[in-house]
């Protein structure tokens, strides 16, 4: 990377995230219009540009399923790319969503994964929810789960939504927001709603 381009604003501008990105001027052949890029091409362009700056060993595969774009990062040091508790992965996913929103509005959603991290994390959340439901069934006492991201809390709520003996409620604010699993017969009013 160029020595003069070390701050994050310069990097994001080069990748088309910030408005200050330089406008590319090029000559067009007479009679040839530049074809608009598809959401998949825009996402691939952003991710490849970012990944090459981080580690040339990374590569990305993007699939489009309707309005959902799923990208899988492979190669390189994926632990570093995922980051502690998936924070780096989540941040890049957020930036990728910003890039797509800039080009297409809020029409498309991005799910970014690396080395199957998201799938494994979802499996752990499901297992935690099932174990919590069993514990609450046996003890008859509410059980608070550790703080989770909204998407992770949603997995718990959806998994236990139709459970005959337990229900769920999200409690807390911000980073401390978590799910509490209650016995269905001792649940406070309004539980069983997603949050």
Coordinates of C-alpha atoms in Angstrom, one line a residue:
X1 CA 0.0 0.0 0.0
X2 CA 1.2 3.5 -0.8
X3 CA 3.1 5.1 2.1
X4 CA 0.9 8.2 1.9
X5 CA -2.3 6.2 2.2
X6 CA -2.2 4.9 5.8
X7 CA -5.3 6.3 7.4
X8 CA -8.7 4.5 7.3
X9 CA -10.4 7.4 5.5
X10 CA -8.0 7.1 2.5
X11 CA -8.6 3.3 2.4
X12 CA -12.4 3.6 2.5
X13 CA -12.3 6.4 -0.1
X14 CA -10.3 4.2 -2.4
X15 CA -12.8 1.4 -1.9
X16 CA -15.8 3.6 -2.7
X17 CA -17.2 3.8 0.8
X18 CA -16.7 7.5 1.5
X19 CA -17.9 10.4 -0.7
X20 CA -14.4 11.7 -1.1
X21 CA -13.4 8.9 -3.4
X22 CA -11.6 10.2 -6.5
X23 CA -13.8 10.3 -9.6
X24 CA -12.4 8.1 -12.3
X25 CA -12.3 9.8 -15.7
X26 CA -11.9 7.6 -18.7
X27 CA -12.6 7.8 -22.4
X28 CA -15.5 5.8 -23.6
X29 CA -15.6 4.3 -27.0
X30 CA -18.2 6.0 -29.3
X31 CA -21.5 4.2 -29.1
X32 CA -20.5 2.0 -26.1
X33 CA -22.3 2.6 -22.9
X34 CA -20.8 1.3 -19.7
X35 CA -23.0 -1.5 -18.4
X36 CA -24.2 -0.9 -14.8
X37 CA -22.6 -3.3 -12.3
X38 CA -24.7 -5.9 -10.6
X39 CA -24.9 -6.0 -6.8
X40 CA -22.7 -9.2 -6.9
X41 CA -20.0 -7.3 -9.0
X42 CA -20.1 -4.3 -6.7
X43 CA -19.7 -6.5 -3.6
X44 CA -16.9 -8.5 -5.2
X45 CA -15.1 -5.4 -6.2
X46 CA -15.3 -3.9 -2.7
X47 CA -14.2 -7.1 -1.0
X48 CA -11.4 -8.0 -3.4
X49 CA -10.1 -4.4 -3.1
X50 CA -10.2 -4.6 0.7
X51 CA -8.8 -8.1 1.0
X52 CA -5.8 -7.3 -1.3
X53 CA -4.9 -4.5 0.9
X54 CA -5.0 -6.7 4.0
X55 CA -3.4 -9.9 2.8
X56 CA -2.9 -11.0 -0.8
X57 CA -3.5 -14.5 0.3
X58 CA -7.3 -13.9 0.8
X59 CA -9.8 -14.5 -1.8
X60 CA -13.6 -14.3 -1.8
X61 CA -16.5 -16.2 -3.3
X62 CA -19.9 -14.4 -3.7
X63 CA -23.3 -16.0 -4.3
X64 CA -26.5 -14.1 -4.8
X65 CA -29.8 -15.5 -3.6
X66 CA -32.5 -13.0 -4.5
X67 CA -31.8 -9.9 -2.5
X68 CA -29.3 -11.7 -0.2
X69 CA -25.6 -11.8 -1.1
X70 CA -23.5 -14.4 0.7
X71 CA -19.8 -13.9 0.6
X72 CA -17.2 -16.4 1.9
X73 CA -13.6 -15.3 2.5
X74 CA -11.0 -18.0 2.1
X75 CA -7.2 -18.2 2.3
X76 CA -4.8 -16.1 4.3
X77 CA -4.9 -15.7 8.1
X78 CA -8.7 -16.1 8.6
X79 CA -8.4 -15.9 12.4
X80 CA -7.1 -12.4 12.0
X81 CA -9.8 -11.5 9.5
X82 CA -12.6 -12.9 11.8
X83 CA -11.2 -11.0 14.8
X84 CA -12.0 -11.4 18.4
X85 CA -15.6 -12.8 18.8
X86 CA -16.1 -12.1 15.1
X87 CA -15.9 -8.3 15.4
X88 CA -13.7 -7.7 12.4
X89 CA -15.9 -10.0 10.2
X90 CA -19.0 -8.1 11.4
X91 CA -17.4 -4.7 10.7
X92 CA -16.4 -5.7 7.2
X93 CA -19.9 -7.1 6.7
X94 CA -21.3 -3.7 7.8
X95 CA -19.0 -1.8 5.4
X96 CA -20.0 -4.1 2.6
X97 CA -23.7 -3.3 3.3
X98 CA -22.9 0.4 3.3
X99 CA -21.3 0.0 -0.2
X100 CA -24.3 -1.9 -1.5
X101 CA -26.7 0.7 0.0
X102 CA -24.7 3.5 -1.6
X103 CA -25.2 1.9 -5.1
X104 CA -28.6 0.2 -4.7
X105 CA -30.4 1.7 -1.7
X106 CA -31.4 -0.7 1.1
X107 CA -32.6 -3.3 -1.4
X108 CA -29.8 -5.9 -0.8
X109 CA -28.4 -7.6 2.3
X110 CA -24.9 -9.0 2.8
X111 CA -23.9 -12.0 4.9
X112 CA -20.1 -12.4 5.2
X113 CA -18.4 -15.5 6.5
X114 CA -14.9 -16.8 6.8
X115 CA -13.8 -20.4 7.4
X116 CA -17.4 -21.3 8.4
X117 CA -17.3 -19.1 11.5
X118 CA -20.9 -17.9 11.2
X119 CA -22.2 -21.4 10.7
X120 CA -20.3 -22.7 13.7
X121 CA -21.4 -19.7 15.8
X122 CA -25.0 -20.3 14.9
X123 CA -24.7 -24.0 15.9
X124 CA -23.2 -23.0 19.3
X125 CA -26.1 -20.6 19.9
X126 CA -28.6 -23.3 19.0
X127 CA -27.0 -25.7 21.3
X128 CA -26.9 -23.1 24.1
X129 CA -30.6 -22.4 23.6
X130 CA -31.5 -26.1 23.7
X131 CA -29.5 -26.7 26.8
X132 CA -31.1 -23.6 28.5
X133 CA -34.6 -24.8 27.6
X134 CA -33.8 -28.2 29.2
X135 CA -32.4 -26.6 32.3
X136 CA -35.4 -24.3 32.7
X137 CA -37.7 -27.3 32.2
X138 CA -36.0 -29.2 34.9
X139 CA -35.5 -26.4 37.5
X140 CA -38.6 -24.3 36.8
X141 CA -36.4 -21.2 37.2
X142 CA -35.7 -18.5 34.6
X143 CA -32.2 -18.6 33.1
X144 CA -30.4 -15.6 31.6
X145 CA -28.1 -16.3 28.7
X146 CA -24.9 -14.3 28.0
X147 CA -25.2 -11.0 26.0
X148 CA -25.6 -11.6 22.3
X149 CA -25.9 -9.6 19.1
X150 CA -29.5 -9.1 17.7
X151 CA -29.1 -11.8 15.1
X152 CA -28.0 -14.3 17.7
X153 CA -30.8 -13.4 20.1
X154 CA -33.2 -13.9 17.1
X155 CA -31.9 -17.5 16.7
X156 CA -32.7 -18.3 20.3
X157 CA -36.2 -16.7 20.1
X158 CA -37.1 -18.5 16.9
X159 CA -35.7 -21.8 18.1
X160 CA -37.7 -21.7 21.3
X161 CA -40.8 -19.9 20.0
X162 CA -43.0 -23.0 19.8
X163 CA -41.4 -24.9 22.7
X164 CA -44.2 -26.2 24.9
X165 CA -42.6 -25.5 28.3
X166 CA -40.4 -22.4 27.9
X167 CA -40.6 -18.9 26.4
X168 CA -38.0 -16.2 25.9
X169 CA -37.6 -12.5 26.4
X170 CA -34.7 -10.1 25.6
X171 CA -33.6 -7.8 28.4
X172 CA -30.9 -5.2 29.0
X173 CA -29.6 -2.4 26.8
X174 CA -26.8 -2.1 24.3
X175 CA -23.9 -4.5 24.6
X176 CA -25.5 -6.1 27.7
X177 CA -28.8 -7.1 25.9
X178 CA -29.4 -10.8 26.4
X179 CA -32.1 -13.4 26.3
X180 CA -33.8 -14.8 29.4
X181 CA -35.5 -18.2 29.1
X182 CA -38.5 -18.6 31.3
X183 CA -40.8 -21.5 32.2
X184 CA -43.9 -20.8 30.2
X185 CA -46.2 -20.9 33.2
X186 CA -44.0 -18.4 35.2
X187 CA -43.2 -16.0 32.4
X188 CA -43.8 -12.3 32.9
X189 CA -46.5 -10.7 30.7
X190 CA -45.3 -9.9 27.2
X191 CA -42.6 -12.6 27.0
X192 CA -42.2 -14.7 23.9
X193 CA -41.7 -11.6 21.7
X194 CA -38.6 -11.2 19.5
X195 CA -36.2 -8.4 20.5

